[in-house]
PDB file of C-alpha atoms in Angstrom:
ATOM      1  CA  LEU A 274      19.412  17.450 -19.529  1.00 72.00           C
ATOM      2  CA  GLN A 275      17.081  16.456 -22.367  1.00 82.00           C
ATOM      3  CA  PRO A 276      17.184  12.669 -22.842  1.00 85.00           C
ATOM      4  CA  SER A 277      16.266  11.057 -26.132  1.00 88.00           C
ATOM      5  CA  GLN A 278      14.812   7.972 -24.409  1.00 90.00           C
ATOM      6  CA  VAL A 279      13.180   7.499 -21.004  1.00 91.00           C
ATOM      7  CA  ILE A 280      12.333   4.160 -19.408  1.00 92.00           C
ATOM      8  CA  VAL A 281       9.534   4.201 -16.842  1.00 92.00           C
ATOM      9  CA  GLU A 282       8.400   1.351 -14.618  1.00 91.00           C
ATOM     10  CA  LEU A 283       4.850   1.401 -15.922  1.00 92.00           C
ATOM     11  CA  PRO A 284       2.830  -1.147 -17.888  1.00 94.00           C
ATOM     12  CA  PRO A 285       2.147  -0.167 -21.521  1.00 94.00           C
ATOM     13  CA  SER A 286      -1.573   0.360 -20.931  1.00 94.00           C
ATOM     14  CA  ARG A 287      -0.936   2.782 -18.069  1.00 92.00           C
ATOM     15  CA  LEU A 288       1.618   4.711 -20.113  1.00 92.00           C
ATOM     16  CA  SER A 289      -0.849   4.951 -22.999  1.00 92.00           C
ATOM     17  CA  ALA A 290      -3.557   6.261 -20.667  1.00 91.00           C
ATOM     18  CA  ILE A 291      -1.246   8.940 -19.247  1.00 89.00           C
ATOM     19  CA  LEU A 292      -0.146  10.076 -22.697  1.00 88.00           C
ATOM     20  CA  LYS A 293      -3.773  10.425 -23.790  1.00 87.00           C
ATOM     21  CA  SER A 294      -4.846  12.256 -20.634  1.00 83.00           C
ATOM     22  CA  GLU A 295      -5.854  15.895 -20.637  1.00 77.00           C
ATOM     23  CA  VAL A 296      -3.055  16.636 -18.185  1.00 72.00           C
ATOM     24  CA  ILE A 297      -0.344  15.733 -20.698  1.00 75.00           C
ATOM     25  CA  LYS A 298      -2.081  17.666 -23.474  1.00 73.00           C
ATOM     26  CA  LYS A 299      -2.193  20.680 -21.200  1.00 71.00           C
ATOM     27  CA  TYR A 300       1.549  20.396 -20.503  1.00 67.00           C
ATOM     28  CA  ARG A 301       2.365  20.335 -24.202  1.00 66.00           C
ATOM     29  CA  ASP A 302       0.110  23.313 -24.911  1.00 67.00           C
ATOM     30  CA  GLU A 303       1.571  25.401 -22.107  1.00 64.00           C
ATOM     31  CA  ASN A 304       5.256  24.516 -22.489  1.00 61.00           C
ATOM     32  CA  ASP A 305       7.724  24.742 -25.348  1.00 51.00           C
ATOM     33  CA  GLU A 306      10.941  22.743 -25.723  1.00 47.00           C
ATOM     34  CA  SER A 307      13.437  25.607 -25.549  1.00 45.00           C
ATOM     35  CA  THR A 308      16.416  25.166 -23.243  1.00 40.00           C
ATOM     36  CA  GLU A 309      15.773  28.434 -21.444  1.00 46.00           C
ATOM     37  CA  ASN A 310      12.300  27.356 -20.367  1.00 48.00           C
ATOM     38  CA  TYR A 311      13.125  23.710 -19.584  1.00 42.00           C
ATOM     39  CA  GLU A 312      14.336  24.330 -16.028  1.00 46.00           C
ATOM     40  CA  LYS A 313      11.247  26.389 -15.235  1.00 50.00           C
ATOM     41  CA  ASN A 314       8.999  23.695 -16.695  1.00 48.00           C
ATOM     42  CA  ASN A 315      10.739  21.014 -14.658  1.00 48.00           C
ATOM     43  CA  GLN A 316      10.262  22.936 -11.423  1.00 48.00           C
ATOM     44  CA  THR A 317       6.544  23.430 -11.956  1.00 48.00           C
ATOM     45  CA  THR A 318       5.698  19.905 -13.122  1.00 45.00           C
ATOM     46  CA  ALA A 319       5.679  18.449  -9.604  1.00 43.00           C
ATOM     47  CA  ASN A 320       3.141  21.022  -8.487  1.00 46.00           C
ATOM     48  CA  LYS A 321       0.911  20.272 -11.478  1.00 44.00           C
ATOM     49  CA  THR A 322       0.877  16.527 -10.802  1.00 39.00           C
ATOM     50  CA  LYS A 323      -0.070  16.673  -7.152  1.00 42.00           C
ATOM     51  CA  SER A 324      -3.287  14.972  -6.194  1.00 43.00           C
ATOM     52  CA  LYS A 325      -5.083  14.183  -2.982  1.00 43.00           C
ATOM     53  CA  ILE A 326      -4.637  10.667  -1.650  1.00 44.00           C
ATOM     54  CA  THR A 327      -7.893   8.790  -1.642  1.00 43.00           C
ATOM     55  CA  ASN A 328      -8.324   7.480   1.867  1.00 49.00           C
ATOM     56  CA  ASN A 329     -11.964   6.470   1.824  1.00 71.00           C
ATOM     57  CA  ILE A 330     -12.298   2.944   3.173  1.00 77.00           C
ATOM     58  CA  PHE A 331     -15.704   2.531   1.563  1.00 82.00           C
ATOM     59  CA  GLN A 332     -14.190   3.137  -1.862  1.00 85.00           C
ATOM     60  CA  VAL A 333     -11.631   0.404  -1.213  1.00 87.00           C
ATOM     61  CA  PHE A 334     -14.407  -2.051  -0.358  1.00 90.00           C
ATOM     62  CA  GLY A 335     -16.150  -0.918  -3.532  1.00 91.00           C
ATOM     63  CA  VAL A 336     -13.303  -2.118  -5.766  1.00 92.00           C
ATOM     64  CA  LEU A 337     -13.101  -5.528  -4.084  1.00 94.00           C
ATOM     65  CA  PRO A 338     -15.690  -7.260  -6.335  1.00 95.00           C
ATOM     66  CA  SER A 339     -14.056  -5.969  -9.522  1.00 96.00           C
ATOM     67  CA  MET A 340     -10.574  -6.985  -8.346  1.00 95.00           C
ATOM     68  CA  ALA A 341     -11.822 -10.442  -7.419  1.00 96.00           C
ATOM     69  CA  ALA A 342     -13.526 -10.819 -10.803  1.00 96.00           C
ATOM     70  CA  ALA A 343     -10.394  -9.667 -12.618  1.00 96.00           C
ATOM     71  CA  GLY A 344      -8.223 -12.174 -10.776  1.00 96.00           C
ATOM     72  CA  LEU A 345     -10.678 -14.950 -11.516  1.00 96.00           C
ATOM     73  CA  SER A 346     -10.668 -14.127 -15.224  1.00 97.00           C
ATOM     74  CA  TYR A 347      -6.855 -13.882 -15.349  1.00 96.00           C
ATOM     75  CA  ALA A 348      -5.919 -17.115 -13.581  1.00 96.00           C
ATOM     76  CA  GLY A 349      -8.938 -18.790 -12.050  1.00 95.00           C
ATOM     77  CA  LEU A 350      -9.209 -19.268  -8.293  1.00 95.00           C
ATOM     78  CA  PRO A 351      -5.447 -18.770  -7.683  1.00 95.00           C
ATOM     79  CA  GLY A 352      -5.679 -15.488  -9.571  1.00 96.00           C
ATOM     80  CA  MET A 353      -8.574 -14.330  -7.432  1.00 96.00           C
ATOM     81  CA  MET A 354      -6.574 -15.167  -4.308  1.00 95.00           C
ATOM     82  CA  VAL A 355      -3.730 -13.023  -5.640  1.00 96.00           C
ATOM     83  CA  THR A 356      -5.893  -9.991  -6.376  1.00 96.00           C
ATOM     84  CA  VAL A 357      -7.826 -10.244  -3.096  1.00 95.00           C
ATOM     85  CA  CYS A 358      -5.339 -11.591  -0.545  1.00 93.00           C
ATOM     86  CA  LEU A 359      -2.235  -9.800  -1.848  1.00 93.00           C
ATOM     87  CA  LEU A 360      -3.173  -6.766  -3.943  1.00 94.00           C
ATOM     88  CA  TRP A 361      -6.462  -5.687  -2.377  1.00 93.00           C
ATOM     89  CA  SER A 362      -5.319  -6.374   1.186  1.00 90.00           C
ATOM     90  CA  SER A 363      -2.231  -4.225   0.589  1.00 88.00           C
ATOM     91  CA  LEU A 364      -4.435  -1.408  -0.695  1.00 88.00           C
ATOM     92  CA  MET A 365      -6.689  -1.816   2.330  1.00 88.00           C
ATOM     93  CA  LYS A 366      -3.771  -1.611   4.786  1.00 83.00           C
ATOM     94  CA  GLN A 367      -2.485   1.616   3.261  1.00 80.00           C
ATOM     95  CA  THR A 368      -5.948   3.147   3.120  1.00 80.00           C
ATOM     96  CA  TRP A 369      -6.669   2.173   6.710  1.00 80.00           C
ATOM     97  CA  SER A 370      -3.417   3.768   7.836  1.00 76.00           C
ATOM     98  CA  LEU A 371      -4.172   6.967   5.947  1.00 70.00           C
ATOM     99  CA  ASN A 372      -7.718   7.058   7.255  1.00 70.00           C
ATOM    100  CA  ALA A 373      -6.382   6.812  10.806  1.00 63.00           C
ATOM    101  CA  SER A 374      -4.463  10.042  10.205  1.00 55.00           C
ATOM    102  CA  LYS A 375      -7.723  11.965  10.393  1.00 55.00           C
ATOM    103  CA  LYS A 376      -7.482  11.586  14.142  1.00 54.00           C
ATOM    104  CA  ASP A 377      -4.314  13.674  13.989  1.00 53.00           C
ATOM    105  CA  ASN A 378      -5.931  16.149  11.565  1.00 52.00           C
ATOM    106  CA  ASP A 379      -3.218  15.595   8.984  1.00 55.00           C
ATOM    107  CA  GLY A 380      -4.888  13.150   6.606  1.00 48.00           C
ATOM    108  CA  ASP A 381      -6.557  15.720   4.390  1.00 48.00           C
ATOM    109  CA  GLU A 382      -3.361  17.764   4.131  1.00 54.00           C
ATOM    110  CA  LEU A 383      -1.178  14.945   2.824  1.00 56.00           C
ATOM    111  CA  ILE A 384      -0.366  15.501  -0.836  1.00 58.00           C
ATOM    112  CA  ARG A 385       1.244  12.938  -3.115  1.00 59.00           C
ATOM    113  CA  CYS A 386       3.055  13.844  -6.309  1.00 65.00           C
ATOM    114  CA  ASN A 387       2.395  11.435  -9.139  1.00 76.00           C
ATOM    115  CA  GLU A 388       6.037  10.868 -10.068  1.00 82.00           C
ATOM    116  CA  PHE A 389       5.240   8.590 -13.003  1.00 86.00           C
ATOM    117  CA  GLU A 390       2.924  11.154 -14.527  1.00 85.00           C
ATOM    118  CA  ALA A 391       5.538  13.862 -13.980  1.00 84.00           C
ATOM    119  CA  ALA A 392       8.232  11.761 -15.672  1.00 87.00           C
ATOM    120  CA  VAL A 393       5.978  11.027 -18.645  1.00 90.00           C
ATOM    121  CA  ALA A 394       4.953  14.676 -18.882  1.00 87.00           C
ATOM    122  CA  MET A 395       8.507  16.014 -18.964  1.00 86.00           C
ATOM    123  CA  SER A 396       9.614  13.297 -21.403  1.00 89.00           C
ATOM    124  CA  SER A 397       6.715  14.200 -23.661  1.00 85.00           C
ATOM    125  CA  ILE A 398       7.606  17.874 -23.556  1.00 84.00           C
ATOM    126  CA  VAL A 399      11.142  17.220 -24.858  1.00 86.00           C
ATOM    127  CA  ASP A 400       9.857  14.599 -27.334  1.00 87.00           C
ATOM    128  CA  ALA A 401      11.819  11.774 -25.751  1.00 90.00           C
ATOM    129  CA  LYS A 402      10.908   8.200 -26.624  1.00 91.00           C
ATOM    130  CA  ILE A 403       9.107   6.732 -23.601  1.00 92.00           C
ATOM    131  CA  ILE A 404       9.456   3.011 -22.977  1.00 92.00           C
ATOM    132  CA  ALA A 405       7.091   1.177 -20.620  1.00 93.00           C
ATOM    133  CA  ALA A 406       9.059  -1.409 -18.645  1.00 93.00           C
ATOM    134  CA  ASP A 407       6.602  -3.147 -16.347  1.00 94.00           C
ATOM    135  CA  TRP A 408       4.133  -5.995 -16.686  1.00 95.00           C
ATOM    136  CA  GLU A 409       0.452  -5.574 -17.220  1.00 95.00           C
ATOM    137  CA  LEU A 410      -1.695  -6.536 -14.229  1.00 95.00           C
ATOM    138  CA  GLU A 411      -2.854  -9.676 -16.004  1.00 96.00           C
ATOM    139  CA  GLU A 412       0.697 -10.974 -16.436  1.00 96.00           C
ATOM    140  CA  LEU A 413       1.614 -10.076 -12.864  1.00 96.00           C
ATOM    141  CA  VAL A 414      -1.393 -11.963 -11.480  1.00 97.00           C
ATOM    142  CA  GLN A 415      -0.736 -14.967 -13.721  1.00 97.00           C
ATOM    143  CA  ARG A 416       2.917 -15.164 -12.676  1.00 96.00           C
ATOM    144  CA  LEU A 417       2.055 -14.996  -8.988  1.00 96.00           C
ATOM    145  CA  ALA A 418      -0.779 -17.477  -9.343  1.00 96.00           C
ATOM    146  CA  SER A 419       1.427 -19.999 -11.131  1.00 96.00           C
ATOM    147  CA  THR A 420       4.367 -19.535  -8.751  1.00 95.00           C
ATOM    148  CA  LEU A 421       2.764 -19.663  -5.303  1.00 95.00           C
ATOM    149  CA  THR A 422       2.279 -23.159  -3.912  1.00 95.00           C
ATOM    150  CA  LEU A 423      -0.024 -24.232  -1.089  1.00 94.00           C
ATOM    151  CA  LEU A 424       2.842 -23.925   1.391  1.00 93.00           C
ATOM    152  CA  ASP A 425       3.586 -20.425   0.093  1.00 94.00           C
ATOM    153  CA  TRP A 426      -0.023 -19.381   0.632  1.00 94.00           C
ATOM    154  CA  ILE A 427       0.029 -20.787   4.167  1.00 92.00           C
ATOM    155  CA  GLN A 428       3.179 -18.789   4.856  1.00 90.00           C
ATOM    156  CA  VAL A 429       1.672 -15.610   3.425  1.00 91.00           C
ATOM    157  CA  LEU A 430      -1.695 -15.861   5.144  1.00 90.00           C
ATOM    158  CA  TRP A 431      -0.491 -17.309   8.466  1.00 90.00           C
ATOM    159  CA  GLY A 432       2.340 -14.852   8.800  1.00 86.00           C
ATOM    160  CA  GLY A 433       0.706 -11.761   7.372  1.00 82.00           C
ATOM    161  CA  PHE A 434      -2.682 -12.059   9.057  1.00 82.00           C
ATOM    162  CA  ILE A 435      -2.100 -14.139  12.205  1.00 88.00           C
ATOM    163  CA  LEU A 436       1.488 -13.929  13.420  1.00 89.00           C
ATOM    164  CA  GLN A 437       1.756 -10.188  12.773  1.00 85.00           C
ATOM    165  CA  ALA A 438      -1.545  -9.588  14.563  1.00 82.00           C
ATOM    166  CA  VAL A 439      -0.290 -11.303  17.746  1.00 87.00           C
ATOM    167  CA  GLY A 440       3.172  -9.729  17.519  1.00 86.00           C
ATOM    168  CA  MET A 441       5.065 -12.939  16.669  1.00 90.00           C
ATOM    169  CA  GLN A 442       6.227 -11.646  13.279  1.00 90.00           C
ATOM    170  CA  PRO A 443       7.456  -8.107  12.592  1.00 92.00           C
ATOM    171  CA  PRO A 444       5.417  -6.091  10.094  1.00 90.00           C
ATOM    172  CA  ASP A 445       6.802  -4.795   6.828  1.00 91.00           C
ATOM    173  CA  PRO A 446       8.959  -1.727   7.624  1.00 92.00           C
ATOM    174  CA  LEU A 447       6.961   0.187   5.011  1.00 89.00           C
ATOM    175  CA  GLN A 448       3.862  -0.031   7.169  1.00 88.00           C
ATOM    176  CA  ARG A 449       2.889   2.909   9.306  1.00 86.00           C
ATOM    177  CA  LYS A 450       4.113   2.867  12.910  1.00 86.00           C
ATOM    178  CA  PRO A 451       1.771   3.537  15.874  1.00 83.00           C
ATOM    179  CA  GLY A 452       1.539   7.258  16.540  1.00 83.00           C
ATOM    180  CA  GLU A 453       3.362   8.168  13.331  1.00 85.00           C
ATOM    181  CA  SER A 454       1.861  11.088  11.428  1.00 82.00           C
ATOM    182  CA  ALA A 455       0.901  10.552   7.805  1.00 78.00           C
ATOM    183  CA  VAL A 456       3.461  13.096   6.611  1.00 81.00           C
ATOM    184  CA  VAL A 457       6.337  11.499   8.545  1.00 87.00           C
ATOM    185  CA  TRP A 458       5.218   8.078   7.370  1.00 85.00           C
ATOM    186  CA  GLU A 459       5.237   9.182   3.737  1.00 82.00           C
ATOM    187  CA  GLU A 460       8.743  10.631   4.108  1.00 87.00           C
ATOM    188  CA  ARG A 461      10.012   7.457   5.775  1.00 90.00           C
ATOM    189  CA  ARG A 462       8.543   5.299   3.002  1.00 87.00           C
ATOM    190  CA  ARG A 463      10.658   7.180   0.457  1.00 86.00           C
ATOM    191  CA  ASN A 464      13.887   6.625   2.384  1.00 91.00           C
ATOM    192  CA  ILE A 465      16.272   4.133   0.758  1.00 93.00           C
ATOM    193  CA  SER A 466      17.066   2.494   4.110  1.00 94.00           C
ATOM    194  CA  THR A 467      13.361   1.747   4.572  1.00 94.00           C
ATOM    195  CA  ALA A 468      13.227   0.213   1.100  1.00 91.00           C
ATOM    196  CA  ARG A 469      16.198  -2.021   1.904  1.00 94.00           C
ATOM    197  CA  ALA A 470      14.635  -3.122   5.194  1.00 95.00           C
ATOM    198  CA  SER A 471      11.367  -3.880   3.410  1.00 93.00           C
ATOM    199  CA  LEU A 472      13.234  -5.921   0.804  1.00 92.00           C
ATOM    200  CA  GLN A 473      14.941  -7.952   3.512  1.00 94.00           C
ATOM    201  CA  HIS A 474      11.598  -8.503   5.249  1.00 93.00           C
ATOM    202  CA  ALA A 475      10.057  -9.838   2.040  1.00 92.00           C
ATOM    203  CA  GLN A 476      13.000 -12.133   1.380  1.00 92.00           C
ATOM    204  CA  THR A 477      12.698 -13.559   4.891  1.00 93.00           C
ATOM    205  CA  TYR A 478       8.952 -13.958   5.319  1.00 93.00           C
ATOM    206  CA  ASN A 479       7.525 -14.060   1.765  1.00 92.00           C
ATOM    207  CA  PRO A 480      10.323 -15.351  -0.486  1.00 94.00           C
ATOM    208  CA  ALA A 481       8.008 -16.726  -3.188  1.00 95.00           C
ATOM    209  CA  VAL A 482       6.119 -13.451  -3.557  1.00 95.00           C
ATOM    210  CA  ASP A 483       9.395 -11.539  -3.423  1.00 94.00           C
ATOM    211  CA  GLN A 484      10.806 -13.665  -6.243  1.00 95.00           C
ATOM    212  CA  VAL A 485       8.044 -12.559  -8.606  1.00 95.00           C
ATOM    213  CA  LEU A 486       7.365  -8.988  -7.479  1.00 93.00           C
ATOM    214  CA  VAL A 487      11.024  -8.009  -7.120  1.00 92.00           C
ATOM    215  CA  HIS A 488      13.476 -10.304  -8.878  1.00 93.00           C
ATOM    216  CA  GLN A 489      11.554 -11.319 -11.981  1.00 95.00           C
ATOM    217  CA  ARG A 490      10.344  -7.750 -12.510  1.00 93.00           C
ATOM    218  CA  ASN A 491      13.916  -6.496 -12.048  1.00 92.00           C
ATOM    219  CA  GLU A 492      15.102  -8.916 -14.725  1.00 93.00           C
ATOM    220  CA  HIS A 493      12.428  -7.671 -17.105  1.00 92.00           C
ATOM    221  CA  PHE A 494      13.278  -4.026 -16.384  1.00 92.00           C
ATOM    222  CA  ALA A 495      17.032  -4.571 -16.702  1.00 91.00           C
ATOM    223  CA  GLU A 496      16.638  -6.438 -19.977  1.00 90.00           C
ATOM    224  CA  LEU A 497      14.660  -3.557 -21.492  1.00 88.00           C
ATOM    225  CA  CYS A 498      17.270  -1.081 -20.254  1.00 87.00           C
ATOM    226  CA  LEU A 499      20.049  -3.041 -21.941  1.00 87.00           C
ATOM    227  CA  LYS A 500      18.115  -3.466 -25.175  1.00 86.00           C
ATOM    228  CA  THR A 501      17.357   0.250 -25.199  1.00 82.00           C
ATOM    229  CA  ALA A 502      21.005   1.183 -24.583  1.00 77.00           C
ATOM    230  CA  CYS A 503      22.256  -1.207 -27.302  1.00 75.00           C
ATOM    231  CA  PRO A 504      19.405  -1.537 -29.820  1.00 66.00           C
ATOM    232  CA  GLU A 505      21.620  -2.868 -32.623  1.00 60.00           C
ATOM    233  CA  GLU A 506      23.179  -5.632 -30.596  1.00 54.00           C
ATOM    234  CA  SER A 507      21.748  -9.022 -29.747  1.00 44.00           C
ATOM    235  CA  ILE A 508      21.770  -9.062 -25.974  1.00 44.00           C
ATOM    236  CA  THR A 509      21.407 -12.151 -23.865  1.00 46.00           C
ATOM    237  CA  THR A 510      21.127 -11.352 -20.173  1.00 45.00           C
ATOM    238  CA  THR A 511      21.245 -13.717 -17.270  1.00 47.00           C
ATOM    239  CA  ILE A 512      20.556 -11.897 -14.020  1.00 45.00           C
ATOM    240  CA  THR A 513      21.110 -13.984 -10.937  1.00 47.00           C
ATOM    241  CA  LYS A 514      19.051 -13.601  -7.826  1.00 48.00           C
ATOM    242  CA  GLU A 515      22.025 -12.061  -6.036  1.00 49.00           C
ATOM    243  CA  ASN A 516      22.497  -9.436  -8.757  1.00 52.00           C
ATOM    244  CA  SER A 517      18.805  -8.610  -8.668  1.00 47.00           C
ATOM    245  CA  GLN A 518      18.899  -8.171  -4.912  1.00 48.00           C
ATOM    246  CA  ASN A 519      21.933  -5.903  -5.115  1.00 49.00           C
ATOM    247  CA  ALA A 520      20.293  -3.726  -7.761  1.00 47.00           C
ATOM    248  CA  VAL A 521      17.258  -3.092  -5.571  1.00 43.00           C
ATOM    249  CA  ALA A 522      19.256  -2.691  -2.351  1.00 42.00           C
ATOM    250  CA  THR A 523      21.442   0.020  -3.886  1.00 41.00           C
ATOM    251  CA  GLY A 524      18.533   1.797  -5.535  1.00 42.00           C
ATOM    252  CA  GLN A 525      19.824   1.179  -9.058  1.00 41.00           C
TER     253      GLN A 525
END
């Protein structure tokens, strides 16, 4: 299969950076576009895009000032709250969980394949048109900052930092379970049933955040897919919340 167009859930700036990276240039130099070599190229791409997960807590604290400054420049104080309380705290939770895996001697062995880079690399090899279909960080922060009300922030902070800590609110199913190895955790995170459970958790406990991060982004992604499939037609799409939920729940 050699598609003529590929849509990736990446912001344009990230796609541009990947295309300009030395990794992509190396792929194009080492691979040709012949059908007989395509399957071999596809099998080896995953191995070429593997990279160690950074699980250094000190590095996460190091990016906190820059994330706070970025949020402040994007949307003032509400923007800084988004980048610190939502984005940075999520990064910190994942890093803390991965760092804990060192106790089980499996943290340094966990390898993650950069699937976005692999998709861009293979699309580039067959000269497919690559379309970036996600928001830039600035737009994401601005949308969250303008959407979340004071009551929403109370719900997010009270539930996520207090109620979960005392066991009165269940954690996101994507979070690592006590005693779970890093490898098993990574496999469980990729399971579609875990994704559905996480979606339901967000809809129940953080509906305002879920509306922006899931439903509005789904609408944007779906609209680009339709425009790409029918470039000569004028398409007007109205995606209801229910349709957006169904698309994510079924993995479409």
